[in-house]
Coordinates of C-alpha atoms in Angstrom, one line a residue:
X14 CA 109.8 24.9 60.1
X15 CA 110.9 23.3 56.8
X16 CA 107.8 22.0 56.1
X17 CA 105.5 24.9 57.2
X18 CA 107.7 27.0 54.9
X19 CA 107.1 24.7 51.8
X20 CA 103.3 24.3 52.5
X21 CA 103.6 28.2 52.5
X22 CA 105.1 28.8 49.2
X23 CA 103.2 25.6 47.5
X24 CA 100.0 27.8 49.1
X25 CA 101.1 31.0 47.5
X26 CA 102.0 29.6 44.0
X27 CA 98.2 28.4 44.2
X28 CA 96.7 31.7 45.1
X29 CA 98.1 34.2 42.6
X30 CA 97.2 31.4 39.8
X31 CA 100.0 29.7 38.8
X32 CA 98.8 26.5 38.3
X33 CA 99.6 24.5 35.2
X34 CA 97.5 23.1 32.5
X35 CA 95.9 19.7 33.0
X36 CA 98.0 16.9 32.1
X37 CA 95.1 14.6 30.2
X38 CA 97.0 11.7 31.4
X39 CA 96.4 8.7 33.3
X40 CA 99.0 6.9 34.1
X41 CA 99.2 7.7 38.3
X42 CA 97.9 4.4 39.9
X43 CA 94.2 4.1 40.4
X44 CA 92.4 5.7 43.4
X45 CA 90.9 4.1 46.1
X46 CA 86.9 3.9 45.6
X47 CA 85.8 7.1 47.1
X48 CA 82.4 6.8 49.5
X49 CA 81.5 3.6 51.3
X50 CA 77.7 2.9 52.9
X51 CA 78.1 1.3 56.2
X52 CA 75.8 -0.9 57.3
X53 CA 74.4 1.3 60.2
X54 CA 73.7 3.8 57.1
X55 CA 76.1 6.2 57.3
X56 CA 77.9 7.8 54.5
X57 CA 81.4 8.2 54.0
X58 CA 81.8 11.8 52.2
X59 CA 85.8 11.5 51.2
X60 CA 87.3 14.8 51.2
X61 CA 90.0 15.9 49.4
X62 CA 92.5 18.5 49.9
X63 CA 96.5 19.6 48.2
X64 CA 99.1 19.1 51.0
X65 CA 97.9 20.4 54.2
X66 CA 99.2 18.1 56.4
X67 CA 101.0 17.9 59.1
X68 CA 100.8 21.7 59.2
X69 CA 96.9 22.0 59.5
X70 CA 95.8 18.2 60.5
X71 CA 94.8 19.2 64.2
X72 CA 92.8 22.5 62.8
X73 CA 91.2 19.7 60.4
X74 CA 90.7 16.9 62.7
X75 CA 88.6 19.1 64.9
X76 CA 86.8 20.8 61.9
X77 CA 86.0 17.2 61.0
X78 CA 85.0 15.6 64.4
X79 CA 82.0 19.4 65.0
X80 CA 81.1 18.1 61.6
X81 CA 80.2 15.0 62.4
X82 CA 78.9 15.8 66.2
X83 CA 76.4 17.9 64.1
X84 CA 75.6 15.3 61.6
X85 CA 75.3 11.9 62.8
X86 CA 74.8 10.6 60.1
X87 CA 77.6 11.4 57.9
X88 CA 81.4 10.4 58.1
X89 CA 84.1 12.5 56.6
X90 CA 87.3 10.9 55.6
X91 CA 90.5 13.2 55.2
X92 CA 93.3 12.7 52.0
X93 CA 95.3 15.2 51.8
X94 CA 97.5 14.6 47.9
X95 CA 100.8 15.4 47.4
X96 CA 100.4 19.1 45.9
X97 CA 102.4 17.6 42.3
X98 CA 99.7 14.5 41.9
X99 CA 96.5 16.3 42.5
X100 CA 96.2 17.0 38.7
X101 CA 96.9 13.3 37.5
X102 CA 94.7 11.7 40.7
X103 CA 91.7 13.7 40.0
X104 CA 91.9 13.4 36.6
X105 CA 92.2 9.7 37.2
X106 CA 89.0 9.0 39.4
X107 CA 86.7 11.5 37.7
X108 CA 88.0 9.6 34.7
X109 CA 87.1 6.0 36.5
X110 CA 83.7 7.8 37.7
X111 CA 85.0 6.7 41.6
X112 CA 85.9 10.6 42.7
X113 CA 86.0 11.6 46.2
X114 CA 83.1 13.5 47.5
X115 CA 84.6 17.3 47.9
X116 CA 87.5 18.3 46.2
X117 CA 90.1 21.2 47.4
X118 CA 90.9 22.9 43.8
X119 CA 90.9 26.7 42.7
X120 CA 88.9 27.8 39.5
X121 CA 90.9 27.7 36.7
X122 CA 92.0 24.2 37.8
X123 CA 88.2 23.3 38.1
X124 CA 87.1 24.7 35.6
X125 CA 89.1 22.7 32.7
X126 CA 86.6 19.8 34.0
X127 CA 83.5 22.0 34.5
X128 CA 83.3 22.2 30.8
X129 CA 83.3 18.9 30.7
X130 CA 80.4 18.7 33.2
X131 CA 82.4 16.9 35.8
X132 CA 81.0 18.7 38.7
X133 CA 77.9 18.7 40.2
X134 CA 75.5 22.1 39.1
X135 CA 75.4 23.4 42.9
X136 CA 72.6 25.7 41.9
X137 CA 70.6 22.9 42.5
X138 CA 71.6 22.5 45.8
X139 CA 72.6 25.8 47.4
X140 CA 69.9 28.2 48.4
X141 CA 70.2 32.0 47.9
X142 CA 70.3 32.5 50.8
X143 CA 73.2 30.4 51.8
X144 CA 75.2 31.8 48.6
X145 CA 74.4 35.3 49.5
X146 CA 76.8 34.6 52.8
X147 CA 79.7 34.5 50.3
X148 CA 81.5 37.9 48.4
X149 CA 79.5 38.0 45.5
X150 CA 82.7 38.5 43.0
X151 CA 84.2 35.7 44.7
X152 CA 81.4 33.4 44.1
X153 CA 81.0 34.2 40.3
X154 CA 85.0 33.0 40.0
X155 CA 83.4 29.1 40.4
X156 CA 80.7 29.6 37.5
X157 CA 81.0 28.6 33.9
X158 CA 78.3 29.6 31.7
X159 CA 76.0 30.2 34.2
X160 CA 75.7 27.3 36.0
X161 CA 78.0 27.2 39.7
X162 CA 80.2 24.7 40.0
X163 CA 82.4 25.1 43.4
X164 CA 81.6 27.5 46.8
X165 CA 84.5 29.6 47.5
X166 CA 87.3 28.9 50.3
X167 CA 90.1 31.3 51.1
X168 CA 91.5 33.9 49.2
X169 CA 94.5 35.9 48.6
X170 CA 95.4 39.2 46.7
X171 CA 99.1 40.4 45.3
X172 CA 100.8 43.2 47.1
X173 CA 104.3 44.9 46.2
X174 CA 106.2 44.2 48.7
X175 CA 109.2 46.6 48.1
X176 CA 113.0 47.2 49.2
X177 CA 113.4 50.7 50.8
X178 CA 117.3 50.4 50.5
X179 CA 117.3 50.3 47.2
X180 CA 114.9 52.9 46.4
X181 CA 116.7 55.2 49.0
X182 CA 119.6 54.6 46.4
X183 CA 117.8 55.0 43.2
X184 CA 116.3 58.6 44.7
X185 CA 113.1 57.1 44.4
X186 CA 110.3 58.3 47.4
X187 CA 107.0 57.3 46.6
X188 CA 106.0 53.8 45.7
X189 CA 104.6 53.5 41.8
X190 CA 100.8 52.7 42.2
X191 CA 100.4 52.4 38.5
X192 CA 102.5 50.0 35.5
X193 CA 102.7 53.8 34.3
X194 CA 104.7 54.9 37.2
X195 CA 106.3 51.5 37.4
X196 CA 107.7 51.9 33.8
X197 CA 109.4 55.8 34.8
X198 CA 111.0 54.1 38.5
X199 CA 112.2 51.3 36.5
X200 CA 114.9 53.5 34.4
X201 CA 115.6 55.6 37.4
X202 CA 116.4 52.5 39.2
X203 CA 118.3 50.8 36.0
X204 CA 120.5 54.1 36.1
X205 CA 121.3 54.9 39.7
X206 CA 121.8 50.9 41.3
X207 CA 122.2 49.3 38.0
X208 CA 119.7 46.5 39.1
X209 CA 116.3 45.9 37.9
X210 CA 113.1 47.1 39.4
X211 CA 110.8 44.0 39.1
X212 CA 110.5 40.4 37.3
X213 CA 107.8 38.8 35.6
X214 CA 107.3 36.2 33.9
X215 CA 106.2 35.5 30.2
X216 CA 106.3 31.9 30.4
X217 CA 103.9 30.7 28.8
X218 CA 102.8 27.7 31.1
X219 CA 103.7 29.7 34.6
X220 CA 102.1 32.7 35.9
X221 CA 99.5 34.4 34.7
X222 CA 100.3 37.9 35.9
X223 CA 100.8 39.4 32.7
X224 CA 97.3 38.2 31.4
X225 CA 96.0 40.2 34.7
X226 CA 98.0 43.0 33.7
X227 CA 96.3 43.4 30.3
X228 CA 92.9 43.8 32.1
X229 CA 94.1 46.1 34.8
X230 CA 95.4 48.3 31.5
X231 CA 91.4 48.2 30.2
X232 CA 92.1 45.6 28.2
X233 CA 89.0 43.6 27.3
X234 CA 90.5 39.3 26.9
X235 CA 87.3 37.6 24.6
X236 CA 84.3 38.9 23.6
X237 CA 80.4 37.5 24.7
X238 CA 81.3 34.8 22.1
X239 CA 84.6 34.1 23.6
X240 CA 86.6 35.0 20.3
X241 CA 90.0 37.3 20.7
X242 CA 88.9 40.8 21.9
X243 CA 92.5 41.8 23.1
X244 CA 93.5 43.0 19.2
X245 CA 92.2 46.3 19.9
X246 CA 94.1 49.8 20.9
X247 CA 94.0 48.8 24.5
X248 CA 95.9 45.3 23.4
X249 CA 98.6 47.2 21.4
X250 CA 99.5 49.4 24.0
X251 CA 100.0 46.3 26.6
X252 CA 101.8 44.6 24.0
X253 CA 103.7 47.6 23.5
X254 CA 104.1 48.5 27.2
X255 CA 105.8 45.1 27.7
X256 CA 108.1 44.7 24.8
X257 CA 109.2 48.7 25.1
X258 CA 110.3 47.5 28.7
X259 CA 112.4 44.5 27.8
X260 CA 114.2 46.3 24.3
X261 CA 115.2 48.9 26.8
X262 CA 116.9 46.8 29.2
X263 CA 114.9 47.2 31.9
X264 CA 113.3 43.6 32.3
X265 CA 115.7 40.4 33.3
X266 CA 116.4 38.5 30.2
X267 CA 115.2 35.3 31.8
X268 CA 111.9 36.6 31.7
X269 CA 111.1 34.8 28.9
X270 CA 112.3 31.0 30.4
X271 CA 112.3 31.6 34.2
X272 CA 109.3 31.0 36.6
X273 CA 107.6 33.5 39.6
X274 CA 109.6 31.4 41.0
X275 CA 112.9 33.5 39.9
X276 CA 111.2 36.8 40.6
X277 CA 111.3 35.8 45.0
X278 CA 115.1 34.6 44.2
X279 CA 115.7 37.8 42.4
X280 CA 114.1 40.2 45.5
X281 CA 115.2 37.7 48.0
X282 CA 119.3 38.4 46.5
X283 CA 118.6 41.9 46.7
X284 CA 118.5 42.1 42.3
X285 CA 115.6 43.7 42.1
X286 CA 113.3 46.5 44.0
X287 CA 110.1 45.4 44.0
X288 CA 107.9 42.0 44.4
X289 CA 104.7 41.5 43.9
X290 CA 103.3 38.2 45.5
X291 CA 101.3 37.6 48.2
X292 CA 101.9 38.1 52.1
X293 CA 102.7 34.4 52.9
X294 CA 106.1 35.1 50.9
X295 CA 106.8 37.9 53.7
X296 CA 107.4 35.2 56.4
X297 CA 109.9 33.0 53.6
X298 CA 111.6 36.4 53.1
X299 CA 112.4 36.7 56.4
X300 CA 113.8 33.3 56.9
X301 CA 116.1 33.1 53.4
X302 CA 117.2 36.5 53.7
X303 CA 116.8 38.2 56.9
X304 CA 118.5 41.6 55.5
X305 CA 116.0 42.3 52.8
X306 CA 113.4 41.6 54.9
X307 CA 114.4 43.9 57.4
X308 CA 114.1 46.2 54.5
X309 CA 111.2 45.4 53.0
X310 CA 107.9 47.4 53.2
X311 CA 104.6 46.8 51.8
X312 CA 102.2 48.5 49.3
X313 CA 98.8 48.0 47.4
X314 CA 98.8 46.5 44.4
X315 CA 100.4 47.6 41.0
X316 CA 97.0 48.4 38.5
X317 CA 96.6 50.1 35.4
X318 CA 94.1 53.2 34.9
X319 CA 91.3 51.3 35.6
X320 CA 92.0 50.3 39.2
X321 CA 91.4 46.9 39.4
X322 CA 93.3 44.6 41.8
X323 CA 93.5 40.8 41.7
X324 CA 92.4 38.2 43.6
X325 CA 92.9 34.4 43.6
X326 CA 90.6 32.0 44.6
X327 CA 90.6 28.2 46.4
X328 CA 87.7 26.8 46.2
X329 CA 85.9 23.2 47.3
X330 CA 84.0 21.4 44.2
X331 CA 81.4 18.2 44.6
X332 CA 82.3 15.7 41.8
X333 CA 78.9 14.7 39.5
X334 CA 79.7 11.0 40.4
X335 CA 79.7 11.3 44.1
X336 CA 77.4 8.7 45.7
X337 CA 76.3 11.3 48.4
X338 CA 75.7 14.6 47.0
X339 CA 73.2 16.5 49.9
X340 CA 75.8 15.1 51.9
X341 CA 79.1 16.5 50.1
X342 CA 77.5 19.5 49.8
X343 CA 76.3 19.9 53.6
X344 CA 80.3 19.4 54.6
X345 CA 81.6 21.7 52.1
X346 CA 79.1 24.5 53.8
X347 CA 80.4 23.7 56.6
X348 CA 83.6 24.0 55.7
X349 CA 83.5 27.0 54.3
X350 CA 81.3 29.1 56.6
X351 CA 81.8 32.1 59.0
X352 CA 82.8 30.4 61.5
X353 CA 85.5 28.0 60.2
X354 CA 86.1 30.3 57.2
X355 CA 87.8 32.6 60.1
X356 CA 89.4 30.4 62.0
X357 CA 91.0 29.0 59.2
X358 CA 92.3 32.4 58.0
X359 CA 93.8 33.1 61.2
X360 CA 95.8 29.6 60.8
X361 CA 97.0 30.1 57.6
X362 CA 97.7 33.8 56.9
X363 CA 94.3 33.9 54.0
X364 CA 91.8 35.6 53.5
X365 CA 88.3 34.5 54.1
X366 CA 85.5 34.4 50.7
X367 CA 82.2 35.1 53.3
X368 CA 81.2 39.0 54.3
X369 CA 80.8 38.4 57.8
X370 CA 84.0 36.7 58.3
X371 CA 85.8 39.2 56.4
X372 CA 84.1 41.4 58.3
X373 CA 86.1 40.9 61.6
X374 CA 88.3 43.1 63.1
X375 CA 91.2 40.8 62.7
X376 CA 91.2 41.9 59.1
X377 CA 90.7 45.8 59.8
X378 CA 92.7 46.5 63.2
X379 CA 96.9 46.0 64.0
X380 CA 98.6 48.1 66.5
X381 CA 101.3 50.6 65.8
X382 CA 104.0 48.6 66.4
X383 CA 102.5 46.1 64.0
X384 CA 104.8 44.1 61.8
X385 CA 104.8 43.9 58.5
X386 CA 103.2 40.8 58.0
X387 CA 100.2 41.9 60.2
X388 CA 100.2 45.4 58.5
X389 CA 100.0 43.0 55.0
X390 CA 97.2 41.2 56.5
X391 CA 94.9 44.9 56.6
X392 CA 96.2 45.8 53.4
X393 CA 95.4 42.6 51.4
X394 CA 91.8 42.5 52.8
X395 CA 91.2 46.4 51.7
X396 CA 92.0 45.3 48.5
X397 CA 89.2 42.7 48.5
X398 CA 87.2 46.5 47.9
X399 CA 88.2 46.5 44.3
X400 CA 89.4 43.1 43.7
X401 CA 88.0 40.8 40.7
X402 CA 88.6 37.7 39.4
X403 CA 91.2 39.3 36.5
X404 CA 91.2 36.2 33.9
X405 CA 87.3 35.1 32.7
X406 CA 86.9 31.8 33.4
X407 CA 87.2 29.7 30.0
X408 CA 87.4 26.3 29.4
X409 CA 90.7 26.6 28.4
X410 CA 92.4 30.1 29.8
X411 CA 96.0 28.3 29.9
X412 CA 96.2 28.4 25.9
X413 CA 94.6 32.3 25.6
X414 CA 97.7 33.0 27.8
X415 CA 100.0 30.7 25.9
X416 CA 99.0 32.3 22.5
X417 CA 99.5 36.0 24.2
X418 CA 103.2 35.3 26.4
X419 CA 104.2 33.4 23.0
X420 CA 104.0 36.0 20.5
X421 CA 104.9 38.7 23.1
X422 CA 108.1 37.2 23.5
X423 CA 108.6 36.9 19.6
X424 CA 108.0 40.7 19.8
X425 CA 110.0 41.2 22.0
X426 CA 112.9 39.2 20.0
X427 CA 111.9 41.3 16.9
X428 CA 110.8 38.6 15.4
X429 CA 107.6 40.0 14.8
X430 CA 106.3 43.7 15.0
X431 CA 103.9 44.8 18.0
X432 CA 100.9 44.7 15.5
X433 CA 101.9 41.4 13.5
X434 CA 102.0 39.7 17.3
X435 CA 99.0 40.7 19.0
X436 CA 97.3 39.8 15.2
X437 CA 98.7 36.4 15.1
X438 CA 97.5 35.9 19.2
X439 CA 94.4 37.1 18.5
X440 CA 94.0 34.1 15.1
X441 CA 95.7 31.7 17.0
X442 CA 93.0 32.3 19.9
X443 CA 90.2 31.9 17.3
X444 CA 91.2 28.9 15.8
X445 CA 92.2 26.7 18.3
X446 CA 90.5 23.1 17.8

């Protein structure tokens, strides 16, 4: 149970984007060479994924061995990397040009190396017709100027999971829907429990929720060019939204150092109203703190006025150096279809990135008596309606958001004026090297 829990929360982290930069280093140890040619002519596709063993090796064994009944020809070998050495290892053999075959990463991890054409142009290889299976938004998430460089695996979308005691206490009876709404519960519930309503983080090098926050306000991050478009009205109010809610008390002061990861300690202690996080964090709820979570109730996603929700995206990516591309890209089809797509949602509490699978019933119909992870399950996927990928994907998204969280937290410290910070974030953006 230990271990399903971590592979949970590790999962999670991944899916509402809180990966960290790449670390251009190579100092791991050198992997293995990647595809072998044996001499009855088969090829060995090596597929890699982050972590999912023990939990999942039986639903990937048999994945695996339908694969291969269906393709004689081809042999799929299994690594699954320790989650905290993915970064270094693929960095590592793309680097030594001996990469495995199909990668497990999400988009902004991928696409740090798509701009440096380290993936193989799938347009070339995937027909529009087996592209149009896929959500169309979800498939634009693994393209970089133009060109397609991963197919899309499972998905997940925030949702506020909320404490009902504690808004009983603060008076409060509806849920806030919007930041706007969030922003007047937030002083009500300051007042009446003397606890906070939410956390989030403005560290610059963790989540990226504020970033999504700015384009659920109608916020608009570059421009066609990709120079700063956030210096605008729309930017000063977000800036302003955010640093009017930490002078007045109403945000934790470790916003500023402290991780997501704080934000599920802080709901999980019973500090703080609401959480917004994905539904695999409904199951760890219930295990670290079975009160809350007896509590605890689910809602849609916070958005600004323009509605949008988030979603994040894993993904599966063929390396430009692997020795059997038509065969990489037949397994990571495969992989990702109807078919396994579903099954594999149903395993680990995702959502699948095809219509028809998404399509299922499984994702539209719980009983009455549902809990509240199954009722999550209906609500994430009805978000998939008006969810978008919230951050563009750029070659280097991790230092927009550095150059935003940094100067909001020096407005927030008065040491710089609303206009002077989104100004300098906006120069800062402009002239990176």
């Amino acid at each position: 149970m230990m271990q399903l829990r971590k592979f949970k929360q590790l999962a999670a982290w991944a899916l509402i984007g809180l990966f960290t930069s790449w670390m251009v280093s190579c100092s791991t140890a050198n992997v293995s060479t990647n595809t072998q040619q044996s001499a009855s002519g088969e090829a060995t596709v090596e597929f890699w994924t982050m972590q999912l063993q023990p939990q999942f090796t039986e639903y990937f064994q048999n994945l695996i061995t339908n694969f291969e009944a269906q393709n004689s020809s081809i042999k799929v070998n299994w690594v699954d990397i320790p989650w905290s050495a993915m970064e270094n290892k693929i960095l590592t053999a793309v680097s030594a040009n001996t990469p495995p075959d199909v990668v497990n990463l999400n988009p902004v991890f991928a696409s740090q190396l798509a701009g440096r054409n380290a993936w193989l142009d799938l347009d070339t290889k995937i027909s529009n017709e087996e592209r149009s299976s896929y959500l169309p938004n979800i498939w634009k998430a693994s393209t970089l100027n133009g060109k397609s460089f991963g197919v899309p695996w499972y998905l997940t979308t925030r949702l506020t999971i909320y404490n009902t005691d504690l808004l009983k206490q603060a008076g409060i009876s509806q849920v806030p829907a919007t930041f706007g709404e969030l922003a007047d519960v937030a002083q009500q519930i300051k007042d009446k429990t003397g606890k906070y309503a939410f956390f989030v983080t403005f560290a610059p090098q963790d989540s990226g929720e504020v970033l999504e926050s700015f384009v659920q306000m109608g916020v608009t991050l570059v421009n066609t060019e990709g120079k700063a478009a956030f210096n605008s009205p729309e930017g000063k109010a977000a800036f302003q939204y955010w640093v009017d809610l930490y002078k007045k008390g109403l945000l934790p002061r470790e916003v500023l150092t402290q991780g997501h990861r704080h934000a599920i300690d802080l709901y999980q202690s019973g500090q703080t109203a609401f959480l917004a996080s994905g539904p695999e964090f409904l199951k760890t709820i219930a295990t670290n703190a079975p009160q809350i979570a007896a509590a605890s109730a689910i809602a849609p996603q916070l958005t600004g006025d323009t509605g949008k929700k988030n979603v994040a995206v894993m993904n599966v990516v063929v390396p430009r150096a692997s020795k059997h591309p038509d065969a990489a890209v037949k397994f990571a089809l495969f992989l990702t279809n109807d078919e396994n797509q579903l099954a594999f949602a149903k395993e680990a509490n995702v959502l699948p990135s095809t219509i028809k699978a998404l399509g299922d019933s499984y994702f539209k119909n719980v009983p009455q008596t549902a809990s509240t992870v199954e009722k999550a399950r209906i609500t994430s996927a009805a978000q998939l309606q008006q969810a978008e990928i919230l951050i563009p994907t750029l070659r280097d998204s991790k230092r927009l958001q550095r150059a935003i969280y940094e100067n909001l937290q020096a407005a927030m410290l008065d040491q710089k004026t609303v206009d002077k910070a989104l100004e300098d974030a906006a120069q800062e953006w402009d002239n990176r090297a």
